Short mmCIF file of C-alpha atoms and ligand atoms in Angstrom, two decimals:
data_model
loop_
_atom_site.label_atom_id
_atom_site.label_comp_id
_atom_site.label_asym_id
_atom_site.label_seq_id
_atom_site.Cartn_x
_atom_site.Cartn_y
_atom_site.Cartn_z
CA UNK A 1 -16.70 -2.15 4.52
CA UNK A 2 -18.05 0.53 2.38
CA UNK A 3 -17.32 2.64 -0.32
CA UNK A 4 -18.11 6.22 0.08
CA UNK A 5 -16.85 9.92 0.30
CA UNK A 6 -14.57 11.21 2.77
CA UNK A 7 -15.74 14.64 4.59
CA UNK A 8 -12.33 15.66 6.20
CA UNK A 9 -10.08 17.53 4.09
CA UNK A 10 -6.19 17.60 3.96
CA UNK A 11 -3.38 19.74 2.92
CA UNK A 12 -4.22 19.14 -0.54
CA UNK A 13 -7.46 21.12 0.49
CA UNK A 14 -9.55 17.90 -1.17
CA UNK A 15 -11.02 15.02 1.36
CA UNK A 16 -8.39 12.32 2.41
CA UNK A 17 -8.38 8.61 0.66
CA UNK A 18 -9.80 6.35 3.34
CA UNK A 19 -7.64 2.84 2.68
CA UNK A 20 -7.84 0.06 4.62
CA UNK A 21 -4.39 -1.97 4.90
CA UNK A 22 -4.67 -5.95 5.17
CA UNK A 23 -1.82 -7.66 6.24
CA UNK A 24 0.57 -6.08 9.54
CA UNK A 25 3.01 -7.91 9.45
CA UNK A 26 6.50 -7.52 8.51
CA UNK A 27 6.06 -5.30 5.86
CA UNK A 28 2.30 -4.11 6.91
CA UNK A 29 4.27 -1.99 9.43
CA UNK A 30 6.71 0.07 6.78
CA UNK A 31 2.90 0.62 4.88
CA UNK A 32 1.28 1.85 7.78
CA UNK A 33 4.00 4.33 8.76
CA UNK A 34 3.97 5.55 4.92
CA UNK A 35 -0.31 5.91 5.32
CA UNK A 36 0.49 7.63 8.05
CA UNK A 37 2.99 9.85 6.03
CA UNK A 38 1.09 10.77 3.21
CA UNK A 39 -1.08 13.73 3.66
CA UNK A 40 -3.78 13.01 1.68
CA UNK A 41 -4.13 8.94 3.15
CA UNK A 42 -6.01 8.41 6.01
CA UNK A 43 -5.76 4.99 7.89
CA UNK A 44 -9.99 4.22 8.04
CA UNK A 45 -9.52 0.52 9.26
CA UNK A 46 -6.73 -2.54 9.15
CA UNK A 47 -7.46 -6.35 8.84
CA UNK A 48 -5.10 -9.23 9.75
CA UNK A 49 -5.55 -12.76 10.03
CA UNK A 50 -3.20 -12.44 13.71
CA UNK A 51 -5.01 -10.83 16.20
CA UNK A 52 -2.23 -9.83 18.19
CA UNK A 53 -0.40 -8.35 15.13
CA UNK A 54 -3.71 -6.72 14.80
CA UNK A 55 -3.95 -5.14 18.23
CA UNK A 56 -0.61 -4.14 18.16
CA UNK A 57 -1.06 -1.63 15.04
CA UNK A 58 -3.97 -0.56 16.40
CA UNK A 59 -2.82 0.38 19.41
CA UNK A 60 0.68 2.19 17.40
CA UNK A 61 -2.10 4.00 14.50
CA UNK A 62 -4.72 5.16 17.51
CA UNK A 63 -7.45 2.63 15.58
CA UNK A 64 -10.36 2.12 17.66
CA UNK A 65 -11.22 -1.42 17.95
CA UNK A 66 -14.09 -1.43 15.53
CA UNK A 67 -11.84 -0.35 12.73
CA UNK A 68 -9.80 -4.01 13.38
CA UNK A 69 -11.19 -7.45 11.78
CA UNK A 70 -9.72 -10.24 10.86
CA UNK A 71 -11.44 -10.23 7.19
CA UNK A 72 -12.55 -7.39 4.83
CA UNK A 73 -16.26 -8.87 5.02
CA UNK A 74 -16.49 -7.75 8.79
CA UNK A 75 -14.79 -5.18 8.68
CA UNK A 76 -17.57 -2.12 9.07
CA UNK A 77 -15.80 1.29 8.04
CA UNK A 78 -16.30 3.62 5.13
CA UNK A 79 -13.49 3.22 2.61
CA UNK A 80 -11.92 4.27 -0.57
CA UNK A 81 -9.13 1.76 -1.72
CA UNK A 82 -7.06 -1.00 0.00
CA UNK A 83 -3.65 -1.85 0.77
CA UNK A 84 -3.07 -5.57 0.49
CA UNK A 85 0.47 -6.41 2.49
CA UNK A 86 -0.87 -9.83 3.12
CA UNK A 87 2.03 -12.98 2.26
CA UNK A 88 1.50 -13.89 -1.07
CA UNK A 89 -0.80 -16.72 -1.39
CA UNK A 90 -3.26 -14.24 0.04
CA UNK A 91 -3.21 -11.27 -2.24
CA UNK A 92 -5.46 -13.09 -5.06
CA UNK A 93 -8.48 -13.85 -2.44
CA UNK A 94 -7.76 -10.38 -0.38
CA UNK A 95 -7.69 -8.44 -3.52
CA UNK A 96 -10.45 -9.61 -5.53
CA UNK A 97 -12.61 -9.76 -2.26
CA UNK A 98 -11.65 -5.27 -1.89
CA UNK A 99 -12.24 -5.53 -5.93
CA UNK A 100 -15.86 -7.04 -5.90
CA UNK A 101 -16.63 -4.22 -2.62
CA UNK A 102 -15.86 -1.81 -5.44
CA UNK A 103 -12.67 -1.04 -4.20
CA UNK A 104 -9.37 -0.45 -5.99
CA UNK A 105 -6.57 -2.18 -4.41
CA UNK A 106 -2.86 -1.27 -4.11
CA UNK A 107 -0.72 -5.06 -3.76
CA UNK A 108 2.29 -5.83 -2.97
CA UNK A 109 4.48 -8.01 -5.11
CA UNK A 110 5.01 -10.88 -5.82
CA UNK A 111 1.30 -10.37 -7.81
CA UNK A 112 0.28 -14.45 -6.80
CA UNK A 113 2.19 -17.32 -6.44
CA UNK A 114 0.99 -18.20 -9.91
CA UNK A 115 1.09 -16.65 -13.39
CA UNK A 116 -2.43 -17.98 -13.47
CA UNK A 117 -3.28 -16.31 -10.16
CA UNK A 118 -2.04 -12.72 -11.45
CA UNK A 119 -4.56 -13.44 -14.80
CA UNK A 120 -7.25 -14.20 -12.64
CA UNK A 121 -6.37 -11.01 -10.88
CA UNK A 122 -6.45 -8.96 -14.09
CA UNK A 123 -9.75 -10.62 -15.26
CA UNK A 124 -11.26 -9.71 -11.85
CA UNK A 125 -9.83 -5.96 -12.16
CA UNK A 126 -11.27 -5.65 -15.47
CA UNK A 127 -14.98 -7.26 -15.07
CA UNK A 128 -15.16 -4.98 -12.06
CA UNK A 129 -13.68 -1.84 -13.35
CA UNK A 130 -11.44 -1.07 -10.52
CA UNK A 131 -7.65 -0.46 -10.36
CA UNK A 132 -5.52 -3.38 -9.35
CA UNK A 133 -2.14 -1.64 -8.61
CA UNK A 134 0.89 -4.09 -7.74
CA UNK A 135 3.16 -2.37 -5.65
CA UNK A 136 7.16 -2.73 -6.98
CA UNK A 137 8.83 -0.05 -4.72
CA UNK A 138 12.34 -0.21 -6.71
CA UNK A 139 10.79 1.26 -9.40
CA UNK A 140 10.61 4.48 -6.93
CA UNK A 141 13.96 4.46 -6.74
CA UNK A 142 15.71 8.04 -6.83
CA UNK A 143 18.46 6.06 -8.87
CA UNK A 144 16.33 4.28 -10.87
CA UNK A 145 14.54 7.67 -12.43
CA UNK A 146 17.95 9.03 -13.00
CA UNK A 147 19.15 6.25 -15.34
CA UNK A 148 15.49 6.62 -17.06
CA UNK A 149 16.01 10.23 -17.64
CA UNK A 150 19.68 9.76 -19.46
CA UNK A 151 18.93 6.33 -21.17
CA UNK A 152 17.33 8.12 -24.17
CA UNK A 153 20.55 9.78 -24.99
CA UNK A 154 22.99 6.46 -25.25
CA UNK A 155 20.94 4.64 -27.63
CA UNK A 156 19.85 1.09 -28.08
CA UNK A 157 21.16 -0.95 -24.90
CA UNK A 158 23.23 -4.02 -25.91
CA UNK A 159 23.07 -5.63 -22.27
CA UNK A 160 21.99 -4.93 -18.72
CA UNK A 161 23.41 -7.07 -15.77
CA UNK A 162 22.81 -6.81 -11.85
CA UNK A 163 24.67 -8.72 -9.09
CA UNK A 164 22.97 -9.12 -5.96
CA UNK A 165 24.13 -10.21 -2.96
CA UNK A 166 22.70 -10.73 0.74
CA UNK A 167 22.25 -12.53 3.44
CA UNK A 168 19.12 -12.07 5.58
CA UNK A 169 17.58 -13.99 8.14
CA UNK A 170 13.63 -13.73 8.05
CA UNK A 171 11.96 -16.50 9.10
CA UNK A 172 8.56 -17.36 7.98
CA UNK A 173 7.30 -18.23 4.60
CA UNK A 174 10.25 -17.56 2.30
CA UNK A 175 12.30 -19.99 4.56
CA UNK A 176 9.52 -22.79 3.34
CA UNK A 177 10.18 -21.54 -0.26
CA UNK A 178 11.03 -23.57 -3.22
CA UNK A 179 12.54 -21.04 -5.06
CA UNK A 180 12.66 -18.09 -2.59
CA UNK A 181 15.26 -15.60 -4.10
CA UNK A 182 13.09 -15.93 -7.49
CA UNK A 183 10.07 -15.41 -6.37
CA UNK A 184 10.02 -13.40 -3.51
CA UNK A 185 13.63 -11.00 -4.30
CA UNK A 186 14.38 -11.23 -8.24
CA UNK A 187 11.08 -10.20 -9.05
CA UNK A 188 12.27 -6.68 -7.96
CA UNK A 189 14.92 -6.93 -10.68
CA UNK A 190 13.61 -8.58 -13.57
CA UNK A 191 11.22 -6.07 -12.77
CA UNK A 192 13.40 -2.96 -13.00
CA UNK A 193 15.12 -4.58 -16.26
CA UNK A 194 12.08 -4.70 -17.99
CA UNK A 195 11.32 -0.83 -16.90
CA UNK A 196 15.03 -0.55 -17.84
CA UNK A 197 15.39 -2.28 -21.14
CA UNK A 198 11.64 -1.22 -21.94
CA UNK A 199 10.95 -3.98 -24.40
CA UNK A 200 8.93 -7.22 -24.23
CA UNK A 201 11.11 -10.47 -22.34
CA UNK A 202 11.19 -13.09 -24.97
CA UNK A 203 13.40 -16.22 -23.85
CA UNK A 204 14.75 -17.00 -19.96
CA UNK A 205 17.60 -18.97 -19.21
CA UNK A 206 18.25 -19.89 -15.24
CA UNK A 207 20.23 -22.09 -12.96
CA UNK A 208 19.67 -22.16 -8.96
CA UNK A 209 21.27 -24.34 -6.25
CA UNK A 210 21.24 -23.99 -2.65
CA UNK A 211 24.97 -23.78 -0.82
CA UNK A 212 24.94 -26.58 1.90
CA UNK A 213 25.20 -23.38 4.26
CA UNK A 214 22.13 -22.01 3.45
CA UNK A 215 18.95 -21.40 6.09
CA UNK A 216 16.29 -21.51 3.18
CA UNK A 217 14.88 -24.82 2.77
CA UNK A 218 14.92 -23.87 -1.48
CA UNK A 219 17.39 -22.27 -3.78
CA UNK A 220 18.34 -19.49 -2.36
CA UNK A 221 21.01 -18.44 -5.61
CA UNK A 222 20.68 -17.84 -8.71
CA UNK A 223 22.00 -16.82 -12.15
CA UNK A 224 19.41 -15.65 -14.84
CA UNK A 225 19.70 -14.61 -18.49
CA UNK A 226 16.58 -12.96 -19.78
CA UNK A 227 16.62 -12.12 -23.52
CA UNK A 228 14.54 -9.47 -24.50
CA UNK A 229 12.98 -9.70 -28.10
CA UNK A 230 15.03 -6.80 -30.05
CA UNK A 231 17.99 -8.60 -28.93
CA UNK A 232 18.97 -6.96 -25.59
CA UNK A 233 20.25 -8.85 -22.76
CA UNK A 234 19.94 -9.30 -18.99
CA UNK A 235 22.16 -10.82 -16.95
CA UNK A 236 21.37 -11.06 -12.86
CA UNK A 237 23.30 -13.33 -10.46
CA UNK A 238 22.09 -13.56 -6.91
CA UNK A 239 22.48 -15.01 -3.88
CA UNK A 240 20.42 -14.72 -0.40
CA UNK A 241 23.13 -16.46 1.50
CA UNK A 242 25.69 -14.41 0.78
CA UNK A 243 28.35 -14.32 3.39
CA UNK A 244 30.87 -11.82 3.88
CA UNK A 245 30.51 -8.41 2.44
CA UNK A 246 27.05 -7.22 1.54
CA UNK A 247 25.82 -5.62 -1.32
CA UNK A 248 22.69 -3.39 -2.19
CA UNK A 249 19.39 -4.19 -1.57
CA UNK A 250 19.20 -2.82 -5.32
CA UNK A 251 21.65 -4.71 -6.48
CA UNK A 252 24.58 -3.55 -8.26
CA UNK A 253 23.85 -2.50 -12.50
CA UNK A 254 25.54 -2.00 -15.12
CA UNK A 255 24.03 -1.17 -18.69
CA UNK A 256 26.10 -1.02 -21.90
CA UNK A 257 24.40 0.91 -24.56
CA UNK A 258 24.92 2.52 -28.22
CA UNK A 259 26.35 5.44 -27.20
CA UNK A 260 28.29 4.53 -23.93
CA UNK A 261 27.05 3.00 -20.33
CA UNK A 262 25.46 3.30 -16.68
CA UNK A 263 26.46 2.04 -13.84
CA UNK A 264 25.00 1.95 -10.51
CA UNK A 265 26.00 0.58 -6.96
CA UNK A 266 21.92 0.89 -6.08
CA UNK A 267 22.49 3.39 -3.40
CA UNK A 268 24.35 6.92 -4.82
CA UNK A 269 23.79 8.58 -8.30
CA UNK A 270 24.25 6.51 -11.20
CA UNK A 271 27.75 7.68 -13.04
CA UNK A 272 27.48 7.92 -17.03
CA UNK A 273 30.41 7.06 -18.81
CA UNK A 274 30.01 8.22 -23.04
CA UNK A 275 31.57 6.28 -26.06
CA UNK A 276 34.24 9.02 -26.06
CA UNK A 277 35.16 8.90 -22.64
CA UNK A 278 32.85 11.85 -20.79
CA UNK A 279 31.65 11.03 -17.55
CA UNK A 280 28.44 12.26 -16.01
CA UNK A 281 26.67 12.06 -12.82
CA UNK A 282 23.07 13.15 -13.20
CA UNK A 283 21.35 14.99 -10.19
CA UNK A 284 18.95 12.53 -8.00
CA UNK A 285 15.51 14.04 -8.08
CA UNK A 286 13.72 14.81 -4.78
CA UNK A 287 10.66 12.04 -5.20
CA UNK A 288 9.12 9.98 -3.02
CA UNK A 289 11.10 6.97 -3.03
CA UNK A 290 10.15 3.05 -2.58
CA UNK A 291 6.80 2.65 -0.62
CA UNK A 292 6.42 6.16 -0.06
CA UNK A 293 6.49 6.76 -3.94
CA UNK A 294 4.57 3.98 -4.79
CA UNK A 295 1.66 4.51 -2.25
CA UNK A 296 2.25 8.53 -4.03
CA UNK A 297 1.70 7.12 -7.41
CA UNK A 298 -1.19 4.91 -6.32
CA UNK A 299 -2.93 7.95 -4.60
CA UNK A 300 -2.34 9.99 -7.27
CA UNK A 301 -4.61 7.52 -9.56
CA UNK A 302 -7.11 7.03 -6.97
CA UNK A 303 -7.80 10.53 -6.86
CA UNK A 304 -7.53 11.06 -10.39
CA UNK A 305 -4.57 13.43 -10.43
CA UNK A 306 -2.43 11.52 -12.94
CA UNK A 307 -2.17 8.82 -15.64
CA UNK A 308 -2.84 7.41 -18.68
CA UNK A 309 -6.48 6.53 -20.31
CA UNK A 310 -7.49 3.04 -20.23
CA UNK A 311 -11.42 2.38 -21.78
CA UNK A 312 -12.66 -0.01 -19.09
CA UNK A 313 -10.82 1.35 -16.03
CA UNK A 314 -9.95 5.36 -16.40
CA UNK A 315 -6.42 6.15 -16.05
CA UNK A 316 -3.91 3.45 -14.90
CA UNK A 317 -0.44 3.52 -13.97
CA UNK A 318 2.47 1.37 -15.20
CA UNK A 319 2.53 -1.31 -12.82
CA UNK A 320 -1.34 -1.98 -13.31
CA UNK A 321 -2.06 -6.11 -13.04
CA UNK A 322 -2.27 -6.44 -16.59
CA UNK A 323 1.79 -4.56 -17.51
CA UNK A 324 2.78 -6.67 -14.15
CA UNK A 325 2.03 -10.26 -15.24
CA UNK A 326 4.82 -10.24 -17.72
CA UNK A 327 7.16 -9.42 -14.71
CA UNK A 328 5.73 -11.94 -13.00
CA UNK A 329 6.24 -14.22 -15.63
CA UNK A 330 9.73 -13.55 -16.06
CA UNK A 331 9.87 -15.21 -12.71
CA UNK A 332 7.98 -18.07 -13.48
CA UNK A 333 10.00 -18.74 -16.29
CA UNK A 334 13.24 -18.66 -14.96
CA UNK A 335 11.87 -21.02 -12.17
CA UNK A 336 10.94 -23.14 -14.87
CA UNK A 337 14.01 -22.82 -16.36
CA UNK A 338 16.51 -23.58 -13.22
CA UNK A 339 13.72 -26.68 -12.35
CA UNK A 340 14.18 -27.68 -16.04
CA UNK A 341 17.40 -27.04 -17.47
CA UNK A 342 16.63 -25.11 -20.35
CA UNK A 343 15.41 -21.99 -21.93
CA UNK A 344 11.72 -21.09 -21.40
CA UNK A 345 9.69 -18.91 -23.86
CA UNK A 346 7.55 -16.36 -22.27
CA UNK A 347 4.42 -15.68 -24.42
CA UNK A 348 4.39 -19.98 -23.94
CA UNK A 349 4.48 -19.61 -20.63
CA UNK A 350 1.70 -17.01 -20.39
CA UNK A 351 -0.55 -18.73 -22.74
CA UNK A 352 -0.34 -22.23 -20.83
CA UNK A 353 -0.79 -19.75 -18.04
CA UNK A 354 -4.05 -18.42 -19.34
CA UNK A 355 -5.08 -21.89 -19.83
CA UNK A 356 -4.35 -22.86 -16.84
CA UNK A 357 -6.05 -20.00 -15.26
CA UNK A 358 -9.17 -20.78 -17.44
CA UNK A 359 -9.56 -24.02 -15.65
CA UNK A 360 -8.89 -23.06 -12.18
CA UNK A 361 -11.46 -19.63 -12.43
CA UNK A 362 -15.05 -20.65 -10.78
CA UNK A 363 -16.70 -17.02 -12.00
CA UNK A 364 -17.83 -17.40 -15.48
CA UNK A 365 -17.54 -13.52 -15.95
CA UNK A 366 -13.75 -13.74 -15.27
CA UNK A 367 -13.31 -16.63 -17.21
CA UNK A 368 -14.75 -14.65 -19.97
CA UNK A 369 -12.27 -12.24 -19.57
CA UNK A 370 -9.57 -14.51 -19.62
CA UNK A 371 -10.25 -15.76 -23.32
CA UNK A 372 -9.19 -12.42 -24.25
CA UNK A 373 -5.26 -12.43 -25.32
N1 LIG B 1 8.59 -4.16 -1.46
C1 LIG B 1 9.45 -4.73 -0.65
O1 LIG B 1 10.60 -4.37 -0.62
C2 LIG B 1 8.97 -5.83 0.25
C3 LIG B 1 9.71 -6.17 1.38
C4 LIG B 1 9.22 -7.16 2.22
C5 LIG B 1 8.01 -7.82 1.92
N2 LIG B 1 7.35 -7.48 0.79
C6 LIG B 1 6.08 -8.19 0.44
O2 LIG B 1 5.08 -7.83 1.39
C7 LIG B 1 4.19 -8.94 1.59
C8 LIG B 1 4.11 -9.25 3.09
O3 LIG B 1 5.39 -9.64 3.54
P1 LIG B 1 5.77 -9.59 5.10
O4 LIG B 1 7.23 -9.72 5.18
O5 LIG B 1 5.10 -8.44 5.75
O6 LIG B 1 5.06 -10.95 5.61
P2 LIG B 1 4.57 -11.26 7.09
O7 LIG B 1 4.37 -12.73 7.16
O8 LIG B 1 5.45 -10.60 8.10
O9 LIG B 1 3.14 -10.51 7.20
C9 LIG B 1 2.04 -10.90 6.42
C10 LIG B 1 0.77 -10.68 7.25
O10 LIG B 1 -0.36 -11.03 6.43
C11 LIG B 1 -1.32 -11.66 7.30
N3 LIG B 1 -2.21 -12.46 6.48
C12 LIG B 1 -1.94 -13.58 5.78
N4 LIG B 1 -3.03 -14.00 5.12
C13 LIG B 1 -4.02 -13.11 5.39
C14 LIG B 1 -5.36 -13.01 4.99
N5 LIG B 1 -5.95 -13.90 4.17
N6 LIG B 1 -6.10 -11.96 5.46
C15 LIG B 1 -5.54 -11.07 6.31
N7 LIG B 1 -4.24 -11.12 6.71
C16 LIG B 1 -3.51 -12.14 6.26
C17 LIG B 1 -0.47 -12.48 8.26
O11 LIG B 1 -1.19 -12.83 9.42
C18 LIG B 1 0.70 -11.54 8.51
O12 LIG B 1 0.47 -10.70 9.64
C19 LIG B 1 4.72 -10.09 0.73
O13 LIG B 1 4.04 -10.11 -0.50
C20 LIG B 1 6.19 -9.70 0.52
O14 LIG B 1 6.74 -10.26 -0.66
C21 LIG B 1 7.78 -6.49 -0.02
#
């Protein structure tokens, strides 16, 4: 795989982004139908452990077979970025592997199993200057931008809860899960309640239990109470195995603030209600929503078309490695926190996390990044 510049140019009248997606599976497929979307992506090659998963997207995306391996390494096609769908005890090897080809990567979440894995992640973006993107697709939400757009206007928020309720049948590695509706689902919401509350997660409280009905060999439900360190608070209840009627795959919010509230039923408009009774219903923008948006975003950096100025890196978007580890270590902690019984403190967790990740490293140069708080 190499980097290099593209010759064929799109609608936006500049050469396509050549990305090469590892991981078809599941969730590879929804990515390569977005590539395939977006008219400035083009789909230069796809890797997968399972060949047949392999030579079935080939044969769906028109891939010759040369642009198929089974790892990045062999993999001989010009490219610009990757997509890393792989499960997640694959996306720290898979991503620092496109990272040290001088490629920036786009993952999807969970970051790594570990808050240690995610550090090493963020050491490895940072010693090789490239953009390591993780890849939360609620935040694309058409809902979700609404409620960020009126928030400003009703004040400090007091509290912000979300039920969630489902019950899908997948198969595969969440089934083998310890704690599969933390890691794998909640991170989507502790996520958006962080982008929500927009203030650093100090304390997490959690309890999980698994009903004796339940197909996942770990908890598969869960209540969580995240404290965030002006005093706000989150609330999220959740369940996998939820019988009987079926919520959002958003979950269901409700945010009480200053100057009056928001809720949500993660599907229509969000309704406004104000302190002195007025109710709103902002307009849902037209924006490209979940992996569409994100992939949007992602290109957008890539090409340099928007975002913010970092020194090391150039411009880089919200849900960069280094914003996304706290996310990921609101997880952690309120796995720690069911396992445990009590109330884990998140700048602990991420130092013993840093520690941790100090140890495991084997590249000096990341390690040297990781001394850095
Ligand atoms: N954003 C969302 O809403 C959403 C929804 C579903 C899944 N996901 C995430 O997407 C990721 C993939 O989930 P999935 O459901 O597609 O899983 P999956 O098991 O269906 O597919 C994963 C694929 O990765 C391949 N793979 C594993 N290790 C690899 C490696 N080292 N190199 C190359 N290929 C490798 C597997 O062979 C498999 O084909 C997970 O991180 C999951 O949490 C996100």
């Amino acid at each position: 795989m190499t980097p290099g510049s593209a010759t064929n140019p799109q609608r936006s009248g500049r050469p396509p982004t050549r990305l090469v997606q590892v991981g078809v599976g599941a969730m590879g497929r929804t990515w390569l139908d977005a590539i395939a979307r977006h008219p400035d992506a083009e789909l230069a090659g796809i890797v997968d452990l399972d060949r047949t998963a392999l030579a079935q997207a080939a044969t769906v995306h028109d891939l010759p077979t040369n642009a198929t391996a089974t790892s990045l390494a062999e993999l001989d096609v010009a490219a610009d970025a990757v997509v890393n769908v792989t499960v997640p005890a694959a996306h720290l090897p898979v991503s620092v592997a496109a990272l040290r080809a001088g490629l920036p990567v786009l993952c999807e979440k969970p970051a790594a199993p570990t808050v240690a894995d995610a550090l090493r992640m963020a050491a490895a973006s940072r010693a090789t200057g490239c953009l390591l993107v993780v890849s939360q697709s609620r935040r694309f939400l058409r809902g979700v931008a609404a409620i960020r757009r009126v928030l400003p206007d009703l004040g400090a928020i007091s509290s912000v809860s979300c039920a969630f309720h489902r019950a899908p049948r997948f198969g595969g590695f969440r089934e083998e899960m310890a704690h599969p509706l933390l890691v794998d689902m909640a991170i989507h919401h502790l996520d958006l309640a962080r982008l929500l509350v927009d203030d650093r997660p100090a304390t997490v409280q959690a309890t999980s239990w698994n009903p004796p009905w339940s197909w996942f060999a770990g908890d598969a439900a869960a209540d969580v109470v995240v404290t965030f360190a002006a005093g706000a608070r989150f609330d999220y209840a959740g369940s996998w195995v939820a019988r009987g009627a079926q919520g959002s795959w958003n979950g269901s919010w409700r945010i009480s603030a200053e100057h009056g509230s928001v809720t949500w039923d993660g599907e229509d408009a969000p309704e406004v209600v104000t302190a002195d009774g007025e109710r709103v219903v902002p307009t849902l923008g037209d924006e490209p929503e979940e992996v569409d948006g994100s992939l949007a975003a992602f290109l957008a950096l890539v090409r340099g078309e928007t975002g913010s100025e970092d020194a090391g890196r150039g411009v880089v978007p919200a849900s960069d490695i280094d914003d996304n580890v706290t996310s990921l270590a609101m997880v952690a902690a309120a796995v720690t926190a069911a396992d445990t019984s009590r109330p884990v403190d998140v700048a602990d967790l991420l130092s013993r996390s840093r520690a941790e990740a100090l140890v495991t490293e084997p590249d000096p140069a990341l390690r040297a990044g990781l001394s850095d708080p």
